[in-house]
mmCIF file of C-alpha atoms in Angstrom:
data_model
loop_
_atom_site.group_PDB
_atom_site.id
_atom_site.type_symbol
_atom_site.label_atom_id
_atom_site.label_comp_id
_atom_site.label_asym_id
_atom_site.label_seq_id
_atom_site.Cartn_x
_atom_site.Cartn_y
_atom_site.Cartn_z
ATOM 1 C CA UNK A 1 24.308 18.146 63.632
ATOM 2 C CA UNK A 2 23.513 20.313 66.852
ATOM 3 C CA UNK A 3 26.710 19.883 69.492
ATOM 4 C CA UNK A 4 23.980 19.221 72.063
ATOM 5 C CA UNK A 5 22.592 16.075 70.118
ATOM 6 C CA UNK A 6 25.946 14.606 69.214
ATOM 7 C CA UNK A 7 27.089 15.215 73.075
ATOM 8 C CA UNK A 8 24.011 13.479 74.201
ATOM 9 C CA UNK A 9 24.294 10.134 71.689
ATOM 10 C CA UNK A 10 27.927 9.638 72.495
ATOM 11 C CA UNK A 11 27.500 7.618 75.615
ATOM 12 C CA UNK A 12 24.729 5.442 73.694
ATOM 13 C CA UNK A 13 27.138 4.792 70.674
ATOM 14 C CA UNK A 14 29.440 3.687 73.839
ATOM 15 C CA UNK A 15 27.485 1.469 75.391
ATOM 16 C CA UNK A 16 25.918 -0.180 72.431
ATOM 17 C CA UNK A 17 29.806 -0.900 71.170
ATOM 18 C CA UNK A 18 30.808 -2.204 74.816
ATOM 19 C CA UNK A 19 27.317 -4.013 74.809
ATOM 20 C CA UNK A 20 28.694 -5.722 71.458
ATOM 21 C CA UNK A 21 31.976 -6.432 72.613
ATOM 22 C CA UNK A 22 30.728 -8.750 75.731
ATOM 23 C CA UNK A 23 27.924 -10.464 73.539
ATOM 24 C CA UNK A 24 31.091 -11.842 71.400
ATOM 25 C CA UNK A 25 32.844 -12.601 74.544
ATOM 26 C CA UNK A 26 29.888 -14.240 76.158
ATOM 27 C CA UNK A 27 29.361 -16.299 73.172
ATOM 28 C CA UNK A 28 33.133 -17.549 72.841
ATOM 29 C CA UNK A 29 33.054 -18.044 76.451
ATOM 30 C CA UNK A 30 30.376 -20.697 75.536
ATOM 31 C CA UNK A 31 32.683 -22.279 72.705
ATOM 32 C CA UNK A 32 35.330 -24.791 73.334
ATOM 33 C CA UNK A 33 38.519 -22.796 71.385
ATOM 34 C CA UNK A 34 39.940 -26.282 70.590
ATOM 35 C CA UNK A 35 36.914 -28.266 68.936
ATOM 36 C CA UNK A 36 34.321 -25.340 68.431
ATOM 37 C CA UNK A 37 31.442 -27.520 70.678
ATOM 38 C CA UNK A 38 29.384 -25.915 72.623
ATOM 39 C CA UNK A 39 31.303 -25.692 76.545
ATOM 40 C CA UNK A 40 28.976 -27.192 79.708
ATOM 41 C CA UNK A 41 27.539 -24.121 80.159
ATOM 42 C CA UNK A 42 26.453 -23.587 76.626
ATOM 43 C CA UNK A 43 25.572 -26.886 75.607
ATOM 44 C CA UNK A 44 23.047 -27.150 79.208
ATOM 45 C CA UNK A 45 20.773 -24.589 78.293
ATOM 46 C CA UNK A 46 20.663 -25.719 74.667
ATOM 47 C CA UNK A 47 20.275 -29.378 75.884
ATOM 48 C CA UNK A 48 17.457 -28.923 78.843
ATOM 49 C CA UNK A 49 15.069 -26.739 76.162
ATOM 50 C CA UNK A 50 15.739 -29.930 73.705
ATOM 51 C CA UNK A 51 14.627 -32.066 76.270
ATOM 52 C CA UNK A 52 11.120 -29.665 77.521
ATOM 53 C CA UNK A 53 10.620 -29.724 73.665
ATOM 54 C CA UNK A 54 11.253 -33.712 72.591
ATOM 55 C CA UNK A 55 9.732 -36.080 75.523
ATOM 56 C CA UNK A 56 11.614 -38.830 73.348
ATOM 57 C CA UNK A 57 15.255 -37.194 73.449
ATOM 58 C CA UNK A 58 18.280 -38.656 74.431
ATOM 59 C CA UNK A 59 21.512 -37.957 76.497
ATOM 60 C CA UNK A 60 24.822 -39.351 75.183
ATOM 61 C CA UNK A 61 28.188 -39.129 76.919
ATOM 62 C CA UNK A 62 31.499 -39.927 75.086
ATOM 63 C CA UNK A 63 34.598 -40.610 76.669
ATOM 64 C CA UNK A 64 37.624 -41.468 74.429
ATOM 65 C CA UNK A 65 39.251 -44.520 75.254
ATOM 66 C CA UNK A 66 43.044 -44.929 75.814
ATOM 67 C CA UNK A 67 43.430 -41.188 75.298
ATOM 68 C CA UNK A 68 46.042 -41.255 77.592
ATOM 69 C CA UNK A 69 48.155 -43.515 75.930
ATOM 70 C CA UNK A 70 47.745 -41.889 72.576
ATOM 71 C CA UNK A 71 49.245 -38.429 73.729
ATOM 72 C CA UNK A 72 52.271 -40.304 75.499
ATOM 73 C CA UNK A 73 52.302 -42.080 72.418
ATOM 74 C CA UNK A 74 51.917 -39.661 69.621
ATOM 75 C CA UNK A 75 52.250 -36.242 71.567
ATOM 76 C CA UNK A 76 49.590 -33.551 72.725
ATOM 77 C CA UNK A 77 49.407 -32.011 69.033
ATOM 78 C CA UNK A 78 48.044 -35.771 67.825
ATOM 79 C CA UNK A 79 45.931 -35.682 71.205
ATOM 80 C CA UNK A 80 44.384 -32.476 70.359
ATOM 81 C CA UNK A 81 44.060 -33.491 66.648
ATOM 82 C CA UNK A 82 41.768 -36.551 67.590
ATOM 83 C CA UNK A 83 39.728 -34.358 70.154
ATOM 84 C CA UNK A 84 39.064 -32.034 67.178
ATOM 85 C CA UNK A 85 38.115 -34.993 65.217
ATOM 86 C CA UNK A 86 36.185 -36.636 67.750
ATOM 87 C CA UNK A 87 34.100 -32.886 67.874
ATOM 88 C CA UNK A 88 33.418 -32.959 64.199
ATOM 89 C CA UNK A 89 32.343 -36.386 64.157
ATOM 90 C CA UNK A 90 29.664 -35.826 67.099
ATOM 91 C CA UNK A 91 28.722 -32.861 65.649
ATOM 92 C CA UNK A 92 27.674 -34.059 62.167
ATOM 93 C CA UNK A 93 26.566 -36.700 63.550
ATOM 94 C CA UNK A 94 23.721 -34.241 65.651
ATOM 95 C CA UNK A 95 23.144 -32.803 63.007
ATOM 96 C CA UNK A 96 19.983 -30.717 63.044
ATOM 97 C CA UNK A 97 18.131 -33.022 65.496
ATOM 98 C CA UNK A 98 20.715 -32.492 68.366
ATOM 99 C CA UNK A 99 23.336 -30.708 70.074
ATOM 100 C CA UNK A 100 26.676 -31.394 71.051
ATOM 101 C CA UNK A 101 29.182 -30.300 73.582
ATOM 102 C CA UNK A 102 32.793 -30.138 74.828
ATOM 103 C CA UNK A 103 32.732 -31.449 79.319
ATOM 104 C CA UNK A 104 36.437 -31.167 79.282
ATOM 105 C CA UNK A 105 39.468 -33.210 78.510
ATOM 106 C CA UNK A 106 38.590 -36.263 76.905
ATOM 107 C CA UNK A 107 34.614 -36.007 77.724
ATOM 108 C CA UNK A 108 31.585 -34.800 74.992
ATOM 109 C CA UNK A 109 28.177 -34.569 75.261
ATOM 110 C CA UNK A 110 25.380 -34.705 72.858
ATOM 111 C CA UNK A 111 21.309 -34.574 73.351
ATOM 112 C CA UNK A 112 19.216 -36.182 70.436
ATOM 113 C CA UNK A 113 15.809 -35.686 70.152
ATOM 114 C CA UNK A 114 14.961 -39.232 69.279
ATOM 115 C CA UNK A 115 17.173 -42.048 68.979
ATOM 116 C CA UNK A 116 17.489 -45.077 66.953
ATOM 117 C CA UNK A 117 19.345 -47.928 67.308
ATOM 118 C CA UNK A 118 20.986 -48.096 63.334
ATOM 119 C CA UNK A 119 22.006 -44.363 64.779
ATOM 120 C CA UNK A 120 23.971 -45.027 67.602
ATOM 121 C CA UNK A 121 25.821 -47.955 65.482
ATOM 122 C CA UNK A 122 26.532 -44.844 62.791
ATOM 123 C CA UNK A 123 28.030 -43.064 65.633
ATOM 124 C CA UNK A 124 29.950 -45.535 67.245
ATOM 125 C CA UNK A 125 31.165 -46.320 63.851
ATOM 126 C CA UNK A 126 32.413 -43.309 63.703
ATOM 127 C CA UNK A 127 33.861 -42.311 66.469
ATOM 128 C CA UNK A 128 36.176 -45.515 65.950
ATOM 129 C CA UNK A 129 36.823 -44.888 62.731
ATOM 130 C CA UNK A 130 40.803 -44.074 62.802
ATOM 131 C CA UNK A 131 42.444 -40.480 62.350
ATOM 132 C CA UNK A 132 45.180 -39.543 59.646
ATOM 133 C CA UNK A 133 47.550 -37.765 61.224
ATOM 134 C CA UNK A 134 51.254 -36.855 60.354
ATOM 135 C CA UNK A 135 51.926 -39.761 58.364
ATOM 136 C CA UNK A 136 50.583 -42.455 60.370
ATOM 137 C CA UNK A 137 47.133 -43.997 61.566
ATOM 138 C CA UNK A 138 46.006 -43.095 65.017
ATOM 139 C CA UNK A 139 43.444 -45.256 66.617
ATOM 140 C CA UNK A 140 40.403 -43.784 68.069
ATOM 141 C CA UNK A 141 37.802 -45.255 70.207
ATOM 142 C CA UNK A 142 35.279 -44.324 72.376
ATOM 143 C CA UNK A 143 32.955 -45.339 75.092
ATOM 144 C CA UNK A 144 29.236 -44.189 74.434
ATOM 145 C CA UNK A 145 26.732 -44.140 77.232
ATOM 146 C CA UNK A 146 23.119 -43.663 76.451
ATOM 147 C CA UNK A 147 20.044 -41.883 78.514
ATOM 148 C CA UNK A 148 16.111 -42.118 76.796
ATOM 149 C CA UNK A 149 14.425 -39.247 78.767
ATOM 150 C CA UNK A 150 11.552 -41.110 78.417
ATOM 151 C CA UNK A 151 12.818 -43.679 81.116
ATOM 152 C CA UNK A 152 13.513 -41.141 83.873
ATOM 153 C CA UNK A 153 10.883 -41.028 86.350
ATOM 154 C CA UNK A 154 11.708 -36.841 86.425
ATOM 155 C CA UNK A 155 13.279 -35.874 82.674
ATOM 156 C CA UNK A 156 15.482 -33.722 84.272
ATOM 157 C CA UNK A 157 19.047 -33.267 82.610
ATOM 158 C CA UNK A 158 21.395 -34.282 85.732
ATOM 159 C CA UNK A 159 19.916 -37.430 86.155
ATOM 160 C CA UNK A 160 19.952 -37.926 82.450
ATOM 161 C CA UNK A 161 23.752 -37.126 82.736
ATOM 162 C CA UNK A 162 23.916 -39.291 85.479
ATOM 163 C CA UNK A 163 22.529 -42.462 83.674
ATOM 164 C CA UNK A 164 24.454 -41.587 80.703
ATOM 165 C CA UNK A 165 28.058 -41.907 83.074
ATOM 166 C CA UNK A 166 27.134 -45.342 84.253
ATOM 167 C CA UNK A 167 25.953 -46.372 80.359
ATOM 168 C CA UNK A 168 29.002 -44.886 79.857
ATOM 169 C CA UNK A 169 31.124 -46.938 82.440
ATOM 170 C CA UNK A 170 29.199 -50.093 81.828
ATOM 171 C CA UNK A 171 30.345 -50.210 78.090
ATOM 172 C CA UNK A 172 33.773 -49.391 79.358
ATOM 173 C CA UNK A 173 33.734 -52.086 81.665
ATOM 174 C CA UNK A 174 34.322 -50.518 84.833
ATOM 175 C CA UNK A 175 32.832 -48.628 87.720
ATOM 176 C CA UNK A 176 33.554 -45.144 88.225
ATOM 177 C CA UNK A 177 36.259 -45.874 90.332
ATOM 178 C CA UNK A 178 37.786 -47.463 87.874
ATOM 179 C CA UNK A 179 37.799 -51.021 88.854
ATOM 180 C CA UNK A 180 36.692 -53.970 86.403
ATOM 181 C CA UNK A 181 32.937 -54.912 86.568
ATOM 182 C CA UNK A 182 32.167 -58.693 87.245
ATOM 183 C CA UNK A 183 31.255 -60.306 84.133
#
């Protein structure tokens, strides 16, 4: 090969190779490294094209309950042992027909592009469904909220997230703030 030639592709063989390397970095940057779910950023793209696409989709957010108690309890490994659980769950449980996503902490996300009652008793199902973990049974639960698209007078995704929080805090109980709703 003619000096001149090789000289000439060098830089492009650089760039395409340092192009590479942030694509991978980009796209871990968009992965929880704990459960493997999608992080904010990567699961709101993925979630407001589902919702363009599916005019019956649905916004779910997932908050553990007693998590707290569970890593004072059983220590931060067990904690991080029923987040990873919690991830897989939600994930099979999307499936093909959704997407789901790490917020932080204790806190998931999921859009579903339609919704059915039997299908949100599957997932509650299993999100309580306890974890095996060193020897012992942990308990897991989890507070669902729910948001049909379809009954936003905008589908937009932050009022759908929104809705889903105060789903959310209703089934908990509670108001944001954390004190008991009248019942």
């Amino acid at each position: 090969m003619d000096l001149h030639i090789a000289a000439s592709l060098m830089p492009l063989v650089g760039w395409a190779v340092h192009g590479g390397i942030l694509a991978r970095r980009l796209a871990s940057a968009r992965r929880d490294p704990l459960t493997g779910l999608h992080t904010r950023a990567g699961w709101t793209a993925r979630a407001e094209h589902c919702i363009r696409r599916h005019p019956d989709a649905a916004v779910l957010l997932v908050d553990l309950d007693h998590f707290k108690t569970l890593n004072d309890t059983h220590g931060h490994a067990a904690g991080d042992a029923a987040l990873i659980a919690i991830a897989e769950r939600l994930g099979a449980w999307c499936g093909r027909k959704g997407i789901a996503g790490r917020l932080g902490g204790d806190e998931f996300v999921a859009v579903v592009q339609d919704l059915a009652a039997a299908e949100l008793e599957a997932l509650t199902a299993a999100l309580h469904r306890p974890l095996p973990y060193a020897g012992t049974s942990l308990p897991l639960a989890a507070s669902v909220g729910v948001c049909h698209i379809a009954e936003l007078p905008v589908p937009v995704l932050t009022d759908a997230l929104t809705a889903a929080d105060a789903a959310m805090y209703a089934v908990k109980g509670r108001t944001r703030r954390g004190s008991r709703t009248p019942r």
